[in-house]
mmCIF file of C-alpha atoms in Angstrom:
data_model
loop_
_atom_site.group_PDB
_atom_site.id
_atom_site.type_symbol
_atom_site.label_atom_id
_atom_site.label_comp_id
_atom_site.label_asym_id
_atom_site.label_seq_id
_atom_site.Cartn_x
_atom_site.Cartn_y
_atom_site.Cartn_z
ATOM 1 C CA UNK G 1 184.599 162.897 15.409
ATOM 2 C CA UNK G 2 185.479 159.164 15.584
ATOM 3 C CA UNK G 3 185.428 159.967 19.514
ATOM 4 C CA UNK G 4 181.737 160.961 19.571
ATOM 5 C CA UNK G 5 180.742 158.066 16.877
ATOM 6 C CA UNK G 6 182.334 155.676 18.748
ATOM 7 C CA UNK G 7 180.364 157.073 21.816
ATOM 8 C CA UNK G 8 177.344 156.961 20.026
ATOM 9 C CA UNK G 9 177.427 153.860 18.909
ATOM 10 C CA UNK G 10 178.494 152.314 22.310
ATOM 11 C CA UNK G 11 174.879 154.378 23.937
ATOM 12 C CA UNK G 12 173.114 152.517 21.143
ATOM 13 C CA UNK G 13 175.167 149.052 21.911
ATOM 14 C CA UNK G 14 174.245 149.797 26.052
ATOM 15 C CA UNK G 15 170.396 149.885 24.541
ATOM 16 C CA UNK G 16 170.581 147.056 22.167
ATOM 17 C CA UNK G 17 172.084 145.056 25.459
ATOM 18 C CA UNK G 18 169.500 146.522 27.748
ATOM 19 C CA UNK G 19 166.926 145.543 25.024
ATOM 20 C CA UNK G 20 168.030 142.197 24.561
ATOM 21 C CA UNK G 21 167.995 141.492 28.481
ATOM 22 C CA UNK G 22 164.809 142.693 28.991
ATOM 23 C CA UNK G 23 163.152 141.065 26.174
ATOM 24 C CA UNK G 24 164.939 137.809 25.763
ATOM 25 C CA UNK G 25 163.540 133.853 26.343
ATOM 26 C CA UNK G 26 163.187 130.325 25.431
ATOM 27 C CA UNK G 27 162.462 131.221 21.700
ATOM 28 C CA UNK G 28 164.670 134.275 20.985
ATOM 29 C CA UNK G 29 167.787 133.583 19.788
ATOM 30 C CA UNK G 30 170.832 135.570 20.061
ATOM 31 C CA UNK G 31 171.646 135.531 16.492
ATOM 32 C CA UNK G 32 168.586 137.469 15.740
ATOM 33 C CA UNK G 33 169.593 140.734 17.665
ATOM 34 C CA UNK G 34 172.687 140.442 16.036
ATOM 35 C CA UNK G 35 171.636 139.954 12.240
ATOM 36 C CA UNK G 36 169.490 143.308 12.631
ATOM 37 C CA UNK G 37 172.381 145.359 13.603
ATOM 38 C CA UNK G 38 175.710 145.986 12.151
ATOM 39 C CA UNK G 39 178.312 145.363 14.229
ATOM 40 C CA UNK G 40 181.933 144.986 13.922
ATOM 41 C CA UNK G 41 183.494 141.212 15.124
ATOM 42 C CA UNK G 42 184.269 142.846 18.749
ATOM 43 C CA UNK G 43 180.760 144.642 19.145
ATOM 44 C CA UNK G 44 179.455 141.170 18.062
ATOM 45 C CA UNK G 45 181.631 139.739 20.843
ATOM 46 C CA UNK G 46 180.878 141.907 23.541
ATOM 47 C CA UNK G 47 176.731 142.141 22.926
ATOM 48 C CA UNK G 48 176.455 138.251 22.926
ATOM 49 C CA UNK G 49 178.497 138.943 26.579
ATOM 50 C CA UNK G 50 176.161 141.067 27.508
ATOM 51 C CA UNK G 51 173.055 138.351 26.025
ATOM 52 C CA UNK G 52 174.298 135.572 27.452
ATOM 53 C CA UNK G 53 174.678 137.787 31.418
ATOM 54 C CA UNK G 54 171.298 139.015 30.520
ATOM 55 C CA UNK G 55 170.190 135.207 30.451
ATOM 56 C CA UNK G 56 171.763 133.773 33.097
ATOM 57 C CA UNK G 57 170.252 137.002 35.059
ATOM 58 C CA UNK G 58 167.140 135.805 33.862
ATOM 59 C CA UNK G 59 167.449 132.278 34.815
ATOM 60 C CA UNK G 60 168.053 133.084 38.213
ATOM 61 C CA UNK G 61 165.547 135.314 38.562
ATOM 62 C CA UNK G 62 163.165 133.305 37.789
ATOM 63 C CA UNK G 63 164.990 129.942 39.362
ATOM 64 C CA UNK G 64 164.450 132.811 42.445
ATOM 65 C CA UNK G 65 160.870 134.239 41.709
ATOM 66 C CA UNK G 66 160.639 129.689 41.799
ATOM 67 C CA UNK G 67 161.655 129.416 45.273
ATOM 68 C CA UNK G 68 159.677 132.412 46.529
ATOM 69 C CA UNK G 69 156.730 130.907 45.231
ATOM 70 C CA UNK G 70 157.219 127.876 46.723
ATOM 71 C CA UNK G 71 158.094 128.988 49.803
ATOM 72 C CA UNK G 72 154.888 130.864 50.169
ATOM 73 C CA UNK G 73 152.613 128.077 48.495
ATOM 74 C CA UNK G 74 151.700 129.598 45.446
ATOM 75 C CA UNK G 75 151.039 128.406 42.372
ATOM 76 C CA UNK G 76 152.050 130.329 38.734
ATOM 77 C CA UNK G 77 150.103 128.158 36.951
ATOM 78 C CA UNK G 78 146.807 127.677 38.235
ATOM 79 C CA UNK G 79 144.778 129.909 40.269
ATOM 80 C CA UNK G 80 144.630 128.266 44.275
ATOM 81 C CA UNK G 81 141.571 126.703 45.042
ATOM 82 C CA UNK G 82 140.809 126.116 48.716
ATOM 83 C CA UNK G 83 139.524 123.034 49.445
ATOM 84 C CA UNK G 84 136.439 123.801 52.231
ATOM 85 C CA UNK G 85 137.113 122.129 55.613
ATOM 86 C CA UNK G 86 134.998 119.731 56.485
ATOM 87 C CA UNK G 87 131.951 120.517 58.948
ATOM 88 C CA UNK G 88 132.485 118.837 62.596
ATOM 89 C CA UNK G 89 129.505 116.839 62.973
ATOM 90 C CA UNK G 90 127.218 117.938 65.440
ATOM 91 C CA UNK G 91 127.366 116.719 68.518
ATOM 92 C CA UNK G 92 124.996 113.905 69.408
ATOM 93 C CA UNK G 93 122.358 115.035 72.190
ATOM 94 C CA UNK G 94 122.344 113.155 75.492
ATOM 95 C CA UNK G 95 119.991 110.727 75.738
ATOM 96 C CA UNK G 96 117.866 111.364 78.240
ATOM 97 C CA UNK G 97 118.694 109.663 82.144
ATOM 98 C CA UNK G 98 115.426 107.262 82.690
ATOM 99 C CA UNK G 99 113.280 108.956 85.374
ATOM 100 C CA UNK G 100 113.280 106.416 88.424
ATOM 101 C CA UNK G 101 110.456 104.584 88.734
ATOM 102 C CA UNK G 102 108.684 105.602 92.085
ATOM 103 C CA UNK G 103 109.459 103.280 94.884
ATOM 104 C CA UNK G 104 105.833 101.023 96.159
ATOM 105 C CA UNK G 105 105.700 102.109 99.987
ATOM 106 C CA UNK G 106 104.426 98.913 101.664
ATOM 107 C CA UNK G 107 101.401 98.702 102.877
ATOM 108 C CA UNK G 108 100.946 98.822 106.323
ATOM 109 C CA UNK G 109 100.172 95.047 107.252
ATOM 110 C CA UNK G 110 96.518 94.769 108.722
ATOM 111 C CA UNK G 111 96.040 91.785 110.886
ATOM 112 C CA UNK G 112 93.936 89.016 108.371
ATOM 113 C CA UNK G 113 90.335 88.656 109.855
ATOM 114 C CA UNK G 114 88.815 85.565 109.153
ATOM 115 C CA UNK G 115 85.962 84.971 106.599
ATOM 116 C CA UNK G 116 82.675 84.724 107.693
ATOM 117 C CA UNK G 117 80.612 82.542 105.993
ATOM 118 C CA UNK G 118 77.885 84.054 104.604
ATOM 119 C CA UNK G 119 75.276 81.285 106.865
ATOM 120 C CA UNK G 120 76.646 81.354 110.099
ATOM 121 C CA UNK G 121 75.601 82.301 113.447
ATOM 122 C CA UNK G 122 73.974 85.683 114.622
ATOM 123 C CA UNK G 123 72.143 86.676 118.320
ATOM 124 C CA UNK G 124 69.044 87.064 116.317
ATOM 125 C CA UNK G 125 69.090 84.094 115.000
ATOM 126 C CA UNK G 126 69.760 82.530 118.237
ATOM 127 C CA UNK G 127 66.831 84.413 120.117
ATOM 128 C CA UNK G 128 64.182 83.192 117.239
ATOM 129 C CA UNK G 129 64.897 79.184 117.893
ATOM 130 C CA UNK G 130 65.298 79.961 121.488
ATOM 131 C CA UNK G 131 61.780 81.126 121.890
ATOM 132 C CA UNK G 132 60.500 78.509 118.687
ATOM 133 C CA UNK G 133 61.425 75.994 120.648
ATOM 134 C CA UNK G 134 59.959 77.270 123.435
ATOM 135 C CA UNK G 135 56.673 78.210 122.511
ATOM 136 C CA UNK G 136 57.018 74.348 121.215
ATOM 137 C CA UNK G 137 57.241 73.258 124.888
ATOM 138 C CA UNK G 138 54.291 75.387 125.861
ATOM 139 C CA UNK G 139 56.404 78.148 127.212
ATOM 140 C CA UNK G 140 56.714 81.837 127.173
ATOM 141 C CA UNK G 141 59.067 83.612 124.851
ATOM 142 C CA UNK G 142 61.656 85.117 126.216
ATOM 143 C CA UNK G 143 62.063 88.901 126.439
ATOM 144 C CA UNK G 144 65.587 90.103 124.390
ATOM 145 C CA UNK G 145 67.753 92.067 127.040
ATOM 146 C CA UNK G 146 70.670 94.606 126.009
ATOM 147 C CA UNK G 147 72.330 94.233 129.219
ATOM 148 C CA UNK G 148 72.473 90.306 128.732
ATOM 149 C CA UNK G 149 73.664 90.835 125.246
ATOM 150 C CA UNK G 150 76.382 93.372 126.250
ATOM 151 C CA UNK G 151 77.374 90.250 128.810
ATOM 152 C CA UNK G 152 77.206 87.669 126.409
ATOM 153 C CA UNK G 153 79.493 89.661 123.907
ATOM 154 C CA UNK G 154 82.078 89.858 126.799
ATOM 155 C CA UNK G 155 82.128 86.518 127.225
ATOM 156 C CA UNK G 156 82.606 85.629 123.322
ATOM 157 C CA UNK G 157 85.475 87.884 123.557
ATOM 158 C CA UNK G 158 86.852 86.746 126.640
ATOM 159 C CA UNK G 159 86.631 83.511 125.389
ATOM 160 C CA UNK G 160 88.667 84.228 121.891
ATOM 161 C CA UNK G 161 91.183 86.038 123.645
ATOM 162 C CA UNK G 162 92.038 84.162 126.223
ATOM 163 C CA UNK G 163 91.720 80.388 124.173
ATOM 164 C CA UNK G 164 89.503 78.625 127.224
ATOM 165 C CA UNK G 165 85.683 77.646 126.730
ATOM 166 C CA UNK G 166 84.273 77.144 129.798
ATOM 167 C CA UNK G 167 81.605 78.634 132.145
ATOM 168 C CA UNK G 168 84.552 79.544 134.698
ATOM 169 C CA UNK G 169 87.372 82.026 133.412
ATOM 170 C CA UNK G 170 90.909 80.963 133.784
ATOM 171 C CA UNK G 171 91.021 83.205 136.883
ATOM 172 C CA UNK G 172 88.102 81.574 138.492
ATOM 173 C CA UNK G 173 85.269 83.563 138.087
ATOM 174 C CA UNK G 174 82.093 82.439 136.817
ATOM 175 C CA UNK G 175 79.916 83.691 133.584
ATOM 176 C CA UNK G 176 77.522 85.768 136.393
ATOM 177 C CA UNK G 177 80.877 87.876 136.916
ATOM 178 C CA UNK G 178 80.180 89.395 133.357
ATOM 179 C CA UNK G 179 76.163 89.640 133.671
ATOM 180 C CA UNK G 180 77.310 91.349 136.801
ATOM 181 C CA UNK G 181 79.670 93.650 135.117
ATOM 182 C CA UNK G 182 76.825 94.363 132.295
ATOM 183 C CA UNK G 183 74.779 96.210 134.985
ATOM 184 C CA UNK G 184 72.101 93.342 135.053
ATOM 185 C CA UNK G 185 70.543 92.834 138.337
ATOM 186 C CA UNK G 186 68.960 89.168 139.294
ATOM 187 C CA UNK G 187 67.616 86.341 141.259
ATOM 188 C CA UNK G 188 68.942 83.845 138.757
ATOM 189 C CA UNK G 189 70.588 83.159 135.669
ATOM 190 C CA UNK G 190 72.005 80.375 133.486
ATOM 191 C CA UNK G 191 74.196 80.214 130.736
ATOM 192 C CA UNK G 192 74.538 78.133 127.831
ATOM 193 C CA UNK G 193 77.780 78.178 125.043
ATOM 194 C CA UNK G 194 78.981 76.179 122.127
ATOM 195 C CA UNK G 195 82.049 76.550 119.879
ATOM 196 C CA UNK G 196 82.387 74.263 116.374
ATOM 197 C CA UNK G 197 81.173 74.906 112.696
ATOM 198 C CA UNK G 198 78.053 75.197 112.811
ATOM 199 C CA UNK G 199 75.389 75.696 109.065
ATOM 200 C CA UNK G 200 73.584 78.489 110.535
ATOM 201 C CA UNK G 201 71.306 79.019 114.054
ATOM 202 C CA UNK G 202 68.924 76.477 114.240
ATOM 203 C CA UNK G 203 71.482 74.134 113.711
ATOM 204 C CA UNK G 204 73.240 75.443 116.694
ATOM 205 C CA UNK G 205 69.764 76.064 118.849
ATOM 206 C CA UNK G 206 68.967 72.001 117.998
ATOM 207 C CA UNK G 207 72.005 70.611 119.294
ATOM 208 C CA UNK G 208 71.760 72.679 122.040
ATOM 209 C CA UNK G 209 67.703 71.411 123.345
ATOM 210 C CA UNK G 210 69.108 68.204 122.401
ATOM 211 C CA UNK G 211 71.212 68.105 125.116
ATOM 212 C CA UNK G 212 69.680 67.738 128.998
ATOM 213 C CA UNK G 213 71.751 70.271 130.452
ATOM 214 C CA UNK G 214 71.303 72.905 127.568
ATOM 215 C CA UNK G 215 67.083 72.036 126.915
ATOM 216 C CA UNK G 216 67.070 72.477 130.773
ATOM 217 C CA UNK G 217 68.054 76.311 131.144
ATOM 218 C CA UNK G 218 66.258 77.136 127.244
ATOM 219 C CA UNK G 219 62.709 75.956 128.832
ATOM 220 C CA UNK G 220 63.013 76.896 132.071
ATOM 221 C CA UNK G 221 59.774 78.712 133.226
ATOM 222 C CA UNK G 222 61.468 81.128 135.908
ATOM 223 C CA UNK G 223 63.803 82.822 133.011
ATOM 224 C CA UNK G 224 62.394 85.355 131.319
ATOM 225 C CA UNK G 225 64.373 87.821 129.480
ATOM 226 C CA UNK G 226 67.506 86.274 127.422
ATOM 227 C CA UNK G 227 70.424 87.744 125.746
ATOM 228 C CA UNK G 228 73.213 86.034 122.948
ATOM 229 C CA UNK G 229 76.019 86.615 120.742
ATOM 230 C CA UNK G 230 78.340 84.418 118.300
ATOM 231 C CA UNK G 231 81.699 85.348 117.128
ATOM 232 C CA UNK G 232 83.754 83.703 114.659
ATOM 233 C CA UNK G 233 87.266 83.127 114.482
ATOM 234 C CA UNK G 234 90.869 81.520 115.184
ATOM 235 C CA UNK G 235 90.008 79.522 118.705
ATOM 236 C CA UNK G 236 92.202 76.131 119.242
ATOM 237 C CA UNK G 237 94.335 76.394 116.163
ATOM 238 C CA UNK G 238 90.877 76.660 113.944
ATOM 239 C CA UNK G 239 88.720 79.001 112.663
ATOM 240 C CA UNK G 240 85.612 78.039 114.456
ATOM 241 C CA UNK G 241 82.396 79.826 115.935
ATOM 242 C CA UNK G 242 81.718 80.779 119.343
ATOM 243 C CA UNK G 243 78.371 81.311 120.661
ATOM 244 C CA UNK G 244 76.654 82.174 124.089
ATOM 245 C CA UNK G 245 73.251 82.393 125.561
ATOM 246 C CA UNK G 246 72.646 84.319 128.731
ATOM 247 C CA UNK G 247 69.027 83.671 130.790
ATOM 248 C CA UNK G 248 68.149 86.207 133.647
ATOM 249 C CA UNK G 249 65.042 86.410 136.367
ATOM 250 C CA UNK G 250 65.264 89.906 136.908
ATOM 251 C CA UNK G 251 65.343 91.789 140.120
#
């Protein structure tokens, strides 16, 4: 009987130890457990064993349950918060490259023509005070010739391109070479030319019947059809007029 007592009593001392280790901590003291239950001196001894194990089991389970928290960055305390990563900024946008600016082709250079002034000389102008100043002189007027003109326009050009004013070409040939060349048949003709700055055709007419020479061919009574032309432009190092006057007796 004091076999199975004894037995008894150590199932109920295994569940007052299992008791106390499961439900011990910082505020329960091992003096309460035992002060509820009556023990002898060596149960005493042995179940405050068995508390203090149960304690130190405790501690390092939880010194572990520490460690395994820490180790996997968790908190007991306070819930985790995440803090949100910050947002990359978005990337700036390219400026954009500055279109090049087209490229000015040059101009294709032109050669510079001379201005004409706006008085100046013309073949019209030239017939009219041809024929004033002969009808002055009691003389016919002279009949206006295309052939003539076409001459007299060679020989402004000639003239210009060639830099000589004369009634002979640098080559030799005489002013009839060109009448010639015009198509314009004859008995006679005269010529006569001017080059200078001159205000406008009667200017140029003037000094011409006030010279012998020049008065000579402009009233002579066997001419009667007459042709002219003026050009103006770089002759001698100047801009400067040139101006003929052809007189034909025609065939």
């Amino acid at each position: 009987m004091k076999n199975k007592k004894t037995k008894l009593y150590s199932v109920g001392l295994l569940t007052a130890i299992f008791a106390a280790a499961s439900f011990s901590g910082p505020s329960f003291q091992r003096e309460d457990l035992t002060k509820k239950i009556d023990l002898s001196a060596n149960q005493k001894t042995i179940l405050e064993n068995a508390m203090s194990k149960a304690a130190q089991s405790r501690t390092s389970a939880d010194v572990l349950r520490e460690k395994i928290f820490d180790n996997l960055n968790l908190k007991t305390d306070t819930p985790e918060t995440k803090t949100p990563e910050p947002k990359p900024a978005p990337a700036p946008k390219p400026a954009p490259e500055p279109k090049p600016e087209p490229e000015e082709k040059p101009k294709p250079s032109t050669p510079t023509q001379p201005e004409v002034p706006s008085s100046g000389l013309s073949a019209e102008g030239i017939v009219y005070w041809t024929n004033y100043y002969r009808k002055q002189n009691g003389k016919s007027e002279l009949k206006r010739n295309a052939k003539l003109d076409k001459a007299a326009q060679a020989r402004v050009k000639d003239m210009f391109d060639r830099q000589y004013f004369s009634h002979t070409t640098p080559s030799g040939e005489t002013f009839s070479a060109a009448i010639r060349a015009a198509g314009y048949s004859y008995y006679g003709v005269g010529e006569n030319i001017a080059y200078g700055s001159y205000k406008d055709d009667k200017t140029l007419v003037t000094a011409w019947y006030n010279s012998d020479g020049h008065r000579h061919n402009m009233l002579n009574s066997k001419y009667t059809e007459m042709g002219a032309a003026a050009g103006y432009g770089m002759f001698k190092g100047k801009n400067r007029w040139v101006a003929v006057e052809l007189f034909g007796q025609p065939k």
